[in-house]
Coordinates of C-alpha atoms in Angstrom, one line a residue:
X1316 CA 7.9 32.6 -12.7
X1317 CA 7.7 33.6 -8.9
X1318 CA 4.1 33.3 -7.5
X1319 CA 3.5 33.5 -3.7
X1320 CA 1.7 31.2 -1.9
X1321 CA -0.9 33.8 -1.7
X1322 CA -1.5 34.5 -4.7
X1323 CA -1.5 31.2 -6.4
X1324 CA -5.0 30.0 -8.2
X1325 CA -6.9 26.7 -6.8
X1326 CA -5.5 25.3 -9.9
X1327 CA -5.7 21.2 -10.1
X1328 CA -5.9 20.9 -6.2
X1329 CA -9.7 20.1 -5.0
X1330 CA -8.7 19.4 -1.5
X1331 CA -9.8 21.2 1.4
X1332 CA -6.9 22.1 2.5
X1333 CA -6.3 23.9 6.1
X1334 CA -2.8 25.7 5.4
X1335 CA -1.4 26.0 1.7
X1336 CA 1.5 23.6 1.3
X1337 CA 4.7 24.8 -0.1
X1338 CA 5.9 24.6 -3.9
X1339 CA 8.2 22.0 -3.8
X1340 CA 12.0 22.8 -5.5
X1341 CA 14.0 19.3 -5.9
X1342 CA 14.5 16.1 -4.3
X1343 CA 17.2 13.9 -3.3
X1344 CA 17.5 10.5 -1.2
X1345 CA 15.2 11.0 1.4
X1346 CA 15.2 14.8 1.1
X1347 CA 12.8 16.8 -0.4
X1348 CA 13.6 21.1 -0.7
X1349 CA 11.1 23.7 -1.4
X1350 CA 10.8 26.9 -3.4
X1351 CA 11.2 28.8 0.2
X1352 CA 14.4 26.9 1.2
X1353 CA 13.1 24.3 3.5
X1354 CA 13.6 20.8 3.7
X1355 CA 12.0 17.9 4.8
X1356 CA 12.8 14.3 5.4
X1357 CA 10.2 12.1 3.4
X1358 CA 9.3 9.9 6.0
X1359 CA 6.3 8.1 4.0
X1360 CA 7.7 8.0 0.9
X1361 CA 5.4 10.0 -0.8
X1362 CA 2.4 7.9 -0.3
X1363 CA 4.5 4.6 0.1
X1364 CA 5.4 5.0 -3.5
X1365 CA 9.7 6.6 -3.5
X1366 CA 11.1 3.2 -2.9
X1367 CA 14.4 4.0 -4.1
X1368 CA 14.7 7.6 -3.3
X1369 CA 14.6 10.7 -5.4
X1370 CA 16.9 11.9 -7.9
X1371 CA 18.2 8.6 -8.8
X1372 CA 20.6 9.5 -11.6
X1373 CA 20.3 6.2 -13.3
X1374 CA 16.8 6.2 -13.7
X1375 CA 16.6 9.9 -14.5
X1376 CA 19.1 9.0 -17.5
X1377 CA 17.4 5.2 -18.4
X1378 CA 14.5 7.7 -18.9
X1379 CA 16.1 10.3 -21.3
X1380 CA 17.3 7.8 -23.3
X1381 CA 13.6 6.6 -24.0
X1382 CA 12.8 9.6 -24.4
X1383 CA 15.2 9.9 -27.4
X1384 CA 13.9 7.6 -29.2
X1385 CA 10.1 7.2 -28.4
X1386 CA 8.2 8.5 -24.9
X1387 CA 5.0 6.6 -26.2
X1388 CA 4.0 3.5 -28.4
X1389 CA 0.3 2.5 -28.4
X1390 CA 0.1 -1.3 -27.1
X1391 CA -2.4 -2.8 -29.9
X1392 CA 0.1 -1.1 -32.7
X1393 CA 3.4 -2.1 -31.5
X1394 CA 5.6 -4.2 -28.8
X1395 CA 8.4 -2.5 -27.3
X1396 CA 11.6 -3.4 -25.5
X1397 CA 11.1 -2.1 -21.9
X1398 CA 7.8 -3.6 -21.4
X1399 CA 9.1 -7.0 -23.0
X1400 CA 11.9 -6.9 -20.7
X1401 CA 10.3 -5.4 -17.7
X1402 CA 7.5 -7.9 -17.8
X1403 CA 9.9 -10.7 -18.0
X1404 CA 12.3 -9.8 -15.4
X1405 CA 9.0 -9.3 -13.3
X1406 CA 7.6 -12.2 -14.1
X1407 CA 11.1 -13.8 -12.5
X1408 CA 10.3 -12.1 -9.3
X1409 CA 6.6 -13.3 -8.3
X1410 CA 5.9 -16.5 -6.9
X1411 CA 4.9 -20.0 -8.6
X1412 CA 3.9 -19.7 -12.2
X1413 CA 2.4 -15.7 -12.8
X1414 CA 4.4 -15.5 -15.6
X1415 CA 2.0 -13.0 -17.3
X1416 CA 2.0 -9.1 -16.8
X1417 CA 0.3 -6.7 -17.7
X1418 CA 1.1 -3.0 -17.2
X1419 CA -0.8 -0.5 -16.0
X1420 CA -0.7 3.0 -14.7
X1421 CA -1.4 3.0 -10.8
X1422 CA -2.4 0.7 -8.1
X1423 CA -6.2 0.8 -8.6
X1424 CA -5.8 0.4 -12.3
X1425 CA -4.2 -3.0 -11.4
X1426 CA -7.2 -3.9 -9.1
X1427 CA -9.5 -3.5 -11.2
X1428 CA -7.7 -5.4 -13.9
X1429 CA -7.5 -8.5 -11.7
X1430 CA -11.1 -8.3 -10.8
X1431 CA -11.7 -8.2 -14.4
X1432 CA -9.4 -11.0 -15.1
X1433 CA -11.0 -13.2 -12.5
X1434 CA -14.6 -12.7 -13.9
X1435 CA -13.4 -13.5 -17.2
X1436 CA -11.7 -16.5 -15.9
X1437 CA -14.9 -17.4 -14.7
X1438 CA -16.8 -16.9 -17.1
X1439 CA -13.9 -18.7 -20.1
X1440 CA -14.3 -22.1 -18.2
X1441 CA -17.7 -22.0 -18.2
X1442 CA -18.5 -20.8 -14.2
X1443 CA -20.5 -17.6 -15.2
X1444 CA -22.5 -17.9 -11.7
X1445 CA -18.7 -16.6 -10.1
X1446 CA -18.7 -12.9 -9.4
X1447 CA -18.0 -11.9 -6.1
X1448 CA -15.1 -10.5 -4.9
X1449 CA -14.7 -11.2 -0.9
X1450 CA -12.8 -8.7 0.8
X1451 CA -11.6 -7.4 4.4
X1452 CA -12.5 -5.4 6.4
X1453 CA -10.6 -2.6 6.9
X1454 CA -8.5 -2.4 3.7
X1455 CA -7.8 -0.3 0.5
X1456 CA -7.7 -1.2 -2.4
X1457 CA -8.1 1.8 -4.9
X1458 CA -10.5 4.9 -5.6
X1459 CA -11.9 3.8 -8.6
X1460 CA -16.0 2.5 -8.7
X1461 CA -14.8 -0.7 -8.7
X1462 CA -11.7 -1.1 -6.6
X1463 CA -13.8 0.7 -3.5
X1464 CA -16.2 -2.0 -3.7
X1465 CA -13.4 -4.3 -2.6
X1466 CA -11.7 -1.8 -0.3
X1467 CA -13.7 -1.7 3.8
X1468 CA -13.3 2.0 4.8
X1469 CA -16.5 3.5 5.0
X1470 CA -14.9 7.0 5.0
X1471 CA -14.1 6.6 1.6
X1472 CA -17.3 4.6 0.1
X1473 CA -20.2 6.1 2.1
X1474 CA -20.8 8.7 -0.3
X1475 CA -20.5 6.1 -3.3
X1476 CA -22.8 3.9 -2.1
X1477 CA -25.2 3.6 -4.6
X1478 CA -22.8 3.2 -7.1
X1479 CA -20.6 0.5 -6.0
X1480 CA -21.8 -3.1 -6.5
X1481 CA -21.8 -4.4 -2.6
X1482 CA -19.1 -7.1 -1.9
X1483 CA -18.7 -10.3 1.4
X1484 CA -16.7 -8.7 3.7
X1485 CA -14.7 -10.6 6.7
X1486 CA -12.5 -8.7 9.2
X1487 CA -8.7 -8.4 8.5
X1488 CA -6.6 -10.4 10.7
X1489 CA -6.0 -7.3 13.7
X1490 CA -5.3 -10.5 15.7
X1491 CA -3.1 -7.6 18.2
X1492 CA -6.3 -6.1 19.0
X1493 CA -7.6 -9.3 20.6
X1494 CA -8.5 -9.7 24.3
X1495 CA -8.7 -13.5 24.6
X1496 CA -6.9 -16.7 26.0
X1497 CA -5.7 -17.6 22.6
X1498 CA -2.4 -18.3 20.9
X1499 CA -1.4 -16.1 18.3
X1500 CA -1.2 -18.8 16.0
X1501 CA -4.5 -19.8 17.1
X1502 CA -5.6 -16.8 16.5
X1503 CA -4.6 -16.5 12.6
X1504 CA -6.6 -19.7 12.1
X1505 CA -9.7 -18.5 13.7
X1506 CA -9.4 -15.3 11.1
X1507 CA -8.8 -17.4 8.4
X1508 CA -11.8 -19.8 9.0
X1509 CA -14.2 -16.3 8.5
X1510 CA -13.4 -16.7 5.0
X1511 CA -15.0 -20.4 4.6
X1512 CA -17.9 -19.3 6.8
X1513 CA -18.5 -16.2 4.8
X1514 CA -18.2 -18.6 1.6
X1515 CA -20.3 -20.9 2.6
X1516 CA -22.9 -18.3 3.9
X1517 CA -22.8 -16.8 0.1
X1518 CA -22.9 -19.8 -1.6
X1519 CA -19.3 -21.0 -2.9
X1520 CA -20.4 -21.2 -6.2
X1521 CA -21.0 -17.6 -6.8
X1522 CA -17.3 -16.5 -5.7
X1523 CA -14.9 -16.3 -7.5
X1524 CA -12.0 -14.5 -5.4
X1525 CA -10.7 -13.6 -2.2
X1526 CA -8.6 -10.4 -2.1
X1527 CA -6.2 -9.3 0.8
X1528 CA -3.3 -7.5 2.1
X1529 CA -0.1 -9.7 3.3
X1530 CA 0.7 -6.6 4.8
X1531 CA -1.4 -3.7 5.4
X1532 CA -1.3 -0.7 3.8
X1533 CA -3.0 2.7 4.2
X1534 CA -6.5 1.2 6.2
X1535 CA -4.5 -1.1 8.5
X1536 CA -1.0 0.5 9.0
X1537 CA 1.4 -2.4 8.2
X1538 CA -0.3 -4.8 9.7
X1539 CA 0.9 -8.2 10.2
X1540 CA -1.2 -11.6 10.7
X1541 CA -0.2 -14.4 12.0
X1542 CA 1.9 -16.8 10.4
X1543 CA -0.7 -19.5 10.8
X1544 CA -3.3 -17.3 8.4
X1545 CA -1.6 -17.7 5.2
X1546 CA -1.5 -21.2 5.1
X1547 CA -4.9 -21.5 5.6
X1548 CA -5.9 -18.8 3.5
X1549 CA -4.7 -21.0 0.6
X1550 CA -6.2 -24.0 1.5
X1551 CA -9.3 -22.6 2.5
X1552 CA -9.5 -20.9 -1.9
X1553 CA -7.9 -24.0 -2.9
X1554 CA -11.1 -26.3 -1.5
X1555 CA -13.7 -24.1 -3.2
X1556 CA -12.0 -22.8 -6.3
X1557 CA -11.4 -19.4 -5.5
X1558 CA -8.9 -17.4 -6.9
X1559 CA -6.5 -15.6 -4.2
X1560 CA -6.0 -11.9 -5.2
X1561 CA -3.2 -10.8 -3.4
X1562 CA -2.6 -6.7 -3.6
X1563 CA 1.2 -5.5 -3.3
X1564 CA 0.5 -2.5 -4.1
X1565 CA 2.0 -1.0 -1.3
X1566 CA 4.0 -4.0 -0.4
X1567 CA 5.5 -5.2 -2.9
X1568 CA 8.6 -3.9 -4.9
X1569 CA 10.7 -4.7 -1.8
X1570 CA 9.1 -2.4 0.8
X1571 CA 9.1 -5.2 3.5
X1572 CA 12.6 -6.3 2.7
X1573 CA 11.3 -9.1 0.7
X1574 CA 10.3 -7.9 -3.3
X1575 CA 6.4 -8.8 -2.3
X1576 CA 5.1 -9.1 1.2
X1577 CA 3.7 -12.5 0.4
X1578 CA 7.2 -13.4 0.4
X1579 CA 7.7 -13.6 3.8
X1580 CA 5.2 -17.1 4.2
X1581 CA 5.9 -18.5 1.2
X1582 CA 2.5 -17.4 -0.7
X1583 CA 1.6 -18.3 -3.9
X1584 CA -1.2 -16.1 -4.6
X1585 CA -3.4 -16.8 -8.4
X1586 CA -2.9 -12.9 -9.2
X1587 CA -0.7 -10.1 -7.6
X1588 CA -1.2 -6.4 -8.3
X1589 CA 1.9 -4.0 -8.1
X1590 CA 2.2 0.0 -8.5
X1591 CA 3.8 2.3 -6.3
X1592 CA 7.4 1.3 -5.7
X1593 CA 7.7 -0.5 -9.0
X1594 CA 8.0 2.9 -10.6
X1595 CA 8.9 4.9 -7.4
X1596 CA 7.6 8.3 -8.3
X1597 CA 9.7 8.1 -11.6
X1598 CA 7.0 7.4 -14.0
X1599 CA 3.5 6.4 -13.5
X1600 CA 3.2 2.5 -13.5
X1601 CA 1.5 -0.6 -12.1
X1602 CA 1.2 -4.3 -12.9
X1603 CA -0.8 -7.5 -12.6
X1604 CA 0.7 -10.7 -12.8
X1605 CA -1.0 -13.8 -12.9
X1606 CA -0.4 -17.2 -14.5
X1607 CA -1.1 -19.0 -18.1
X1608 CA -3.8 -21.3 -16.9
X1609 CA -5.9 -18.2 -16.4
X1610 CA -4.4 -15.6 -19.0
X1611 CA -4.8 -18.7 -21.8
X1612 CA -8.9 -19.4 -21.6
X1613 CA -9.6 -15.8 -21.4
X1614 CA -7.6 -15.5 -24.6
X1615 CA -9.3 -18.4 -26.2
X1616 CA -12.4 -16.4 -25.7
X1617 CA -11.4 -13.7 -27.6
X1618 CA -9.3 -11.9 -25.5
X1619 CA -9.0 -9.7 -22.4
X1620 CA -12.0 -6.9 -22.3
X1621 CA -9.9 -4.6 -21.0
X1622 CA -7.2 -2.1 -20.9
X1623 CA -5.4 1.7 -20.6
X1624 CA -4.1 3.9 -22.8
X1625 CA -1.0 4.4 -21.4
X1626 CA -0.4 0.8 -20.3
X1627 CA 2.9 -0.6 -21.1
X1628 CA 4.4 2.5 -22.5
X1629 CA 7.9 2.3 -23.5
X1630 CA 8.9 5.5 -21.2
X1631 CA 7.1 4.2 -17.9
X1632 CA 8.5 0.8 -18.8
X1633 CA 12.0 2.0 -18.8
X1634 CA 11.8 3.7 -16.0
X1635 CA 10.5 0.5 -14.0
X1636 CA 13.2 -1.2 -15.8
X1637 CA 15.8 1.7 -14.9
X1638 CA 14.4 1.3 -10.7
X1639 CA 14.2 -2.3 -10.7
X1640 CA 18.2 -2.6 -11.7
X1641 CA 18.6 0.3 -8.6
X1642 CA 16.9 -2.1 -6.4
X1643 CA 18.9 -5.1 -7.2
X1644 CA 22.3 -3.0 -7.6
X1645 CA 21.6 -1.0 -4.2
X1646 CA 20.2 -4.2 -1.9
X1647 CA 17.2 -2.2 -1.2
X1648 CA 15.5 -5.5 0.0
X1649 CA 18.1 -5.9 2.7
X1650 CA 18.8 -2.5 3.1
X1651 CA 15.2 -2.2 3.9
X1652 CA 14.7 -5.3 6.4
X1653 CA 17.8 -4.1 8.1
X1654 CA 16.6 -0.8 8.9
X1655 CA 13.1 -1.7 9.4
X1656 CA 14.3 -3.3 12.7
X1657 CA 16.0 -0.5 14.1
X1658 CA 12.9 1.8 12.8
X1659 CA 10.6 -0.5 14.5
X1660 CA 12.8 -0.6 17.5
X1661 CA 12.7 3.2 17.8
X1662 CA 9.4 3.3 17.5
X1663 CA 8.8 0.8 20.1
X1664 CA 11.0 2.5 22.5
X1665 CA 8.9 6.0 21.7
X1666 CA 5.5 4.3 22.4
X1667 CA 6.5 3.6 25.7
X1668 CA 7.7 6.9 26.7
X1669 CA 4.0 7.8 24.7
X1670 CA 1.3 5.2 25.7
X1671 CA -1.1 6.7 23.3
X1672 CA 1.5 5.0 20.6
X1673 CA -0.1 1.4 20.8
X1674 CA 0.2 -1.8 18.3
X1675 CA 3.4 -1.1 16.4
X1676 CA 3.7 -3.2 13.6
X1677 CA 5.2 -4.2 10.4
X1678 CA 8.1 -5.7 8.4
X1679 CA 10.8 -4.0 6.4
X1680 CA 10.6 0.0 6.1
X1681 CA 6.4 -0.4 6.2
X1682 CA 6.0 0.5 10.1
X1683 CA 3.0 1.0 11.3
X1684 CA 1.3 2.1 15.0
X1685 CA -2.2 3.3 16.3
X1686 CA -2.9 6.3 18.2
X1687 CA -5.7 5.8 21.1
X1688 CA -6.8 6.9 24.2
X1689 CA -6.6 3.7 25.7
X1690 CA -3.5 1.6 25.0
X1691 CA -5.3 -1.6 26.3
X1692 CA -8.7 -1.2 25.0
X1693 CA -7.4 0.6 21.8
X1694 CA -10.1 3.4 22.6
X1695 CA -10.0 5.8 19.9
X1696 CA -9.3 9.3 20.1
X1697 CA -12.5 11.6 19.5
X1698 CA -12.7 12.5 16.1
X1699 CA -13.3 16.0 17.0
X1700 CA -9.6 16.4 18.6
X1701 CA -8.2 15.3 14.9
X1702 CA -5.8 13.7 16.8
X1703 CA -3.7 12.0 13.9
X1704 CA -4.3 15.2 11.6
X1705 CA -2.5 17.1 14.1
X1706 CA 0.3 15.0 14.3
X1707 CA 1.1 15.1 10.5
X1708 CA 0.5 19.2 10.5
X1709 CA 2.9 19.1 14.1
X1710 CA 5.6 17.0 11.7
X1711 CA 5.4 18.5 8.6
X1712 CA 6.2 21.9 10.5
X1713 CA 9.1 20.4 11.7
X1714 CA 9.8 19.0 8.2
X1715 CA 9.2 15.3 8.4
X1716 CA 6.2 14.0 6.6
X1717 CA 4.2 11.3 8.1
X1718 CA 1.1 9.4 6.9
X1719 CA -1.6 9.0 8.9
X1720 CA -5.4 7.7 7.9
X1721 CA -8.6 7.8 10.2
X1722 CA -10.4 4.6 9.6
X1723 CA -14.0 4.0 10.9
X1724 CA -17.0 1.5 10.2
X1725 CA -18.4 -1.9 11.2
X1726 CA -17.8 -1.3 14.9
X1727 CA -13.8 -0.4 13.9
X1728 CA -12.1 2.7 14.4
X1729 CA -8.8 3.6 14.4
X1730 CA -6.5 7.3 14.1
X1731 CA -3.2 4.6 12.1
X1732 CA -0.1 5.9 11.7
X1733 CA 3.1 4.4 8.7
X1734 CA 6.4 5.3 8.9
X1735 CA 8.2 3.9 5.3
X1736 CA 10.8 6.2 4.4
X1737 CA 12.7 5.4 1.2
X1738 CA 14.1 1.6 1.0
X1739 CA 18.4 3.4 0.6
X1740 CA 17.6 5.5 4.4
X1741 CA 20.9 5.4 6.5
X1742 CA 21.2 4.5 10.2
X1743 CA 21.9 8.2 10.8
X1744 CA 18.9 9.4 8.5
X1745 CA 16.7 6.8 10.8
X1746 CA 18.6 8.9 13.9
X1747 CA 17.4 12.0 12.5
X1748 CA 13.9 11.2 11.7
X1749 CA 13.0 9.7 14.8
X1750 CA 14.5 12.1 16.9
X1751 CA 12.2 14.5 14.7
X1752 CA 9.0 11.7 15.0
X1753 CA 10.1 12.1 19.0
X1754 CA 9.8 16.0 19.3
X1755 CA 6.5 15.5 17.3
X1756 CA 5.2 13.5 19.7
X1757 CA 6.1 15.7 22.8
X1758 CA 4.8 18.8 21.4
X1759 CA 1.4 16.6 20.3
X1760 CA 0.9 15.9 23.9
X1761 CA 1.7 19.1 25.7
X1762 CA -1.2 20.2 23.6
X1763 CA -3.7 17.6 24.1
X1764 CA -2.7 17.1 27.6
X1765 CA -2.1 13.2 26.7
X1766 CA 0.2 11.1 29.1
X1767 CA 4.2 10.8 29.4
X1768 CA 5.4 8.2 30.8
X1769 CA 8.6 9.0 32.4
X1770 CA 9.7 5.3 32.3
X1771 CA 10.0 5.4 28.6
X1772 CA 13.3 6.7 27.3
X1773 CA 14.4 9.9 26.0

């Protein structure tokens, strides 16, 4: 069936959408073709989520054999070998003792899981005054009710409001931002130390976990704190009793080049969340880990209030299975750390031939960069020039897709920027992108009349 883009129904999509997008045809690597014969380099990996590129053939074939026996298995009526196995070769892979999983089917699915965990936690060993949540601000953590009470973007939880039970919120770590005579280390204390005032303010006896980032995602483009943070982060929970949510959601399943971001300091978080790259596009899955000590009471009460239909079915379990063997058998994790230097590196050397490219950022192939009118005051662009919309629509025409998010609230705003391209991307596939990223940028400012500096190269 051939239908034009023109005559195609509204069908599922309730976007507002300012040009049709193309039916896509197949993908492969970091390629993706459409119906009309163009192709486009993924540079955002869908929404961070095609870790280990499309058309993986061993996946693709992990997953027909699943299918040939059973594509689904209801959790409460039976046990089945690719969740067994996933969750324990998972459980190797997180840090300290989180030795229990539990599938789900996206990343706000597994938020909302550990929130619920950590309430029942509370409430099992006999601390039923615990209930909040403290969380950044900005940061993401899901679209559900309860995952935007935990996420700081008011673009996305105005409108919900009423519905959304409020949550303490502290500032995330944009420690690059600053204008001051500190150190950077210095710094990451002094952001770390909001969290025990803002406990203290609320009274540390009704919290009952702090959830963050170790690397941002889609509110804070990649962003990095200082090495001094996590440490105290830890101590700071450790000293009231607070459990430390930390989300991987989007970087975890070796984005950063390490399997979670919280790798890269030596966390040991009380609960990680996963989705996205643990499934990378394959199949719909997601994960929270988290240790005996608090999996065990809530048992003992009678067990976990909670739960999915389709968590921990055997088809989205084999293909995590099926993508976490890629990983391991491809080096994705070095792969990735290796070319997340030279992608940073290119990107550094384009924001100074563009000085409204400010703040680049990240670790591994999760790259991130503001664009502002003011490169020292990080001055945001009008949001009436759609500044960072333009960019992706300037891209995308010359087939590379970017990600790009306009954040605003609390006094913060921000047109942000990712570049994460699938974890297997070549040196010459990073040539070709950022020469692509580089004409994007050229054409962006011949139409806003933004400035070139012709000390930058290229």
């Amino acid at each position: 069936m051939n239908i034009q883009a023109n005559e195609r129904p509204a069908s599922h999509l309730f976007y507002v959408t300012r040009l049709r997008r193309p039916l896509v045809d197949r993908a492969e690597g970091i390629y993706v073709w459409t119906k009309d014969g163009r192709r486009f380099i993924d540079g955002s990996s869908g929404p961070m989520v095609s870790n280990i590129g499309h058309g993986n053939r061993h996946v693709i074939e992990a997953m027909k054999r699943q299918m040939e026996k059973t594509s689904f298995a209801y959790r409460l009526h039976f046990e089945n070998e690719p969740a067994e196995e996933l969750a324990r070769r998972l459980a190797g892979k997180m840090p300290g003792d989180l030795d229990r999983i539990f599938f789900v089917s996206g990343g706000s699915e597994a938020v909302e899981s550990a929130i619920k965990l950590a309430r029942q936690w509370a409430v099992a060993t006999n601390q039923p005054q615990r209930w909040k949540v403290i969380c950044r601000f900005p940061s993401y953590h899901g679209g559900t009710i309860g995952a935007l009470g935990v996420t700081g973007d008011l673009a996305l939880t105005e409108t919900f409001a009423p519905q959304i039970q409020p949550m303490p919120v502290i500032p995330a770590p944009t420690a690059y931002r600053d204008r001051d005579n500190l150190t950077m280390e210095q710094r990451g204390l002094r952001y770390a130390d909001m969290l025990e005032e803002k406990i203290l303010s609320e009274g540390p006896e009704s919290v009952v976990a702090f959830i963050m980032e170790p690397i941002g995602g889609a509110a804070t483009a990649a962003l990095v704190a200082p090495d001094s943070y996590f440490a105290r982060i830890r101590e700071i929970c450790d000293k009231y009793g607070i459990l430390l949510i930390h989300d991987e959601v989007m970087s975890g399943a070796a984005r950063t080049g390490k399997y979670l971001g919280g790798d890269h300091w030596n966390c040991k978080p009380d609960i990680v969340t996963l989705s996205k790259g643990i499934g990378s596009g394959y199949a719909a899955l997601g994960a929270m880990a988290a240790s005996a000590k608090l999996v065990k009471p809530v048992l003992d009460m009678g067990g976990f209030q909670h739960g999915y239909t389709y968590a921990g079915n055997p088809l989205a379990c084999a293909a995590g299975l099926a993508v976490l063997e890629e990983m391991e058998r491809l080096g994705v994790e070095a792969n990735a750390a290796a070319m997340g230097e030279l992608l940073k590196s290119e990107l550094e050397g384009l924001a100074k031939r563009f000085p409204f490219i400010a703040g680049v950022r990240g670790k591994g192939l999760l790259i991130g960069a503001d664009l502002v009118a003011d490169p020292v005051t990080f001055k945001p662009f009008a949001k009436v020039q759609a500044t960072n919309q333009r960019l992706l629509d300037i891209a995308y025409d010359k087939g590379l897709i970017l990600y790009s998010r306009r954040i605003r609230g609390d006094g913060y705003e921000a047109d942000n920027l990712i570049l994460a391209p699938p974890l297997i991307i070549t040196p010459a596939e990073i040539g070709e992108m950022v020469s692509v990223l580089g004409d994007s940028f050229e054409q962006l400012a011949r139409e806003l009349d933004l400035p070139i500096s012709s000390n930058g190269n290229g």
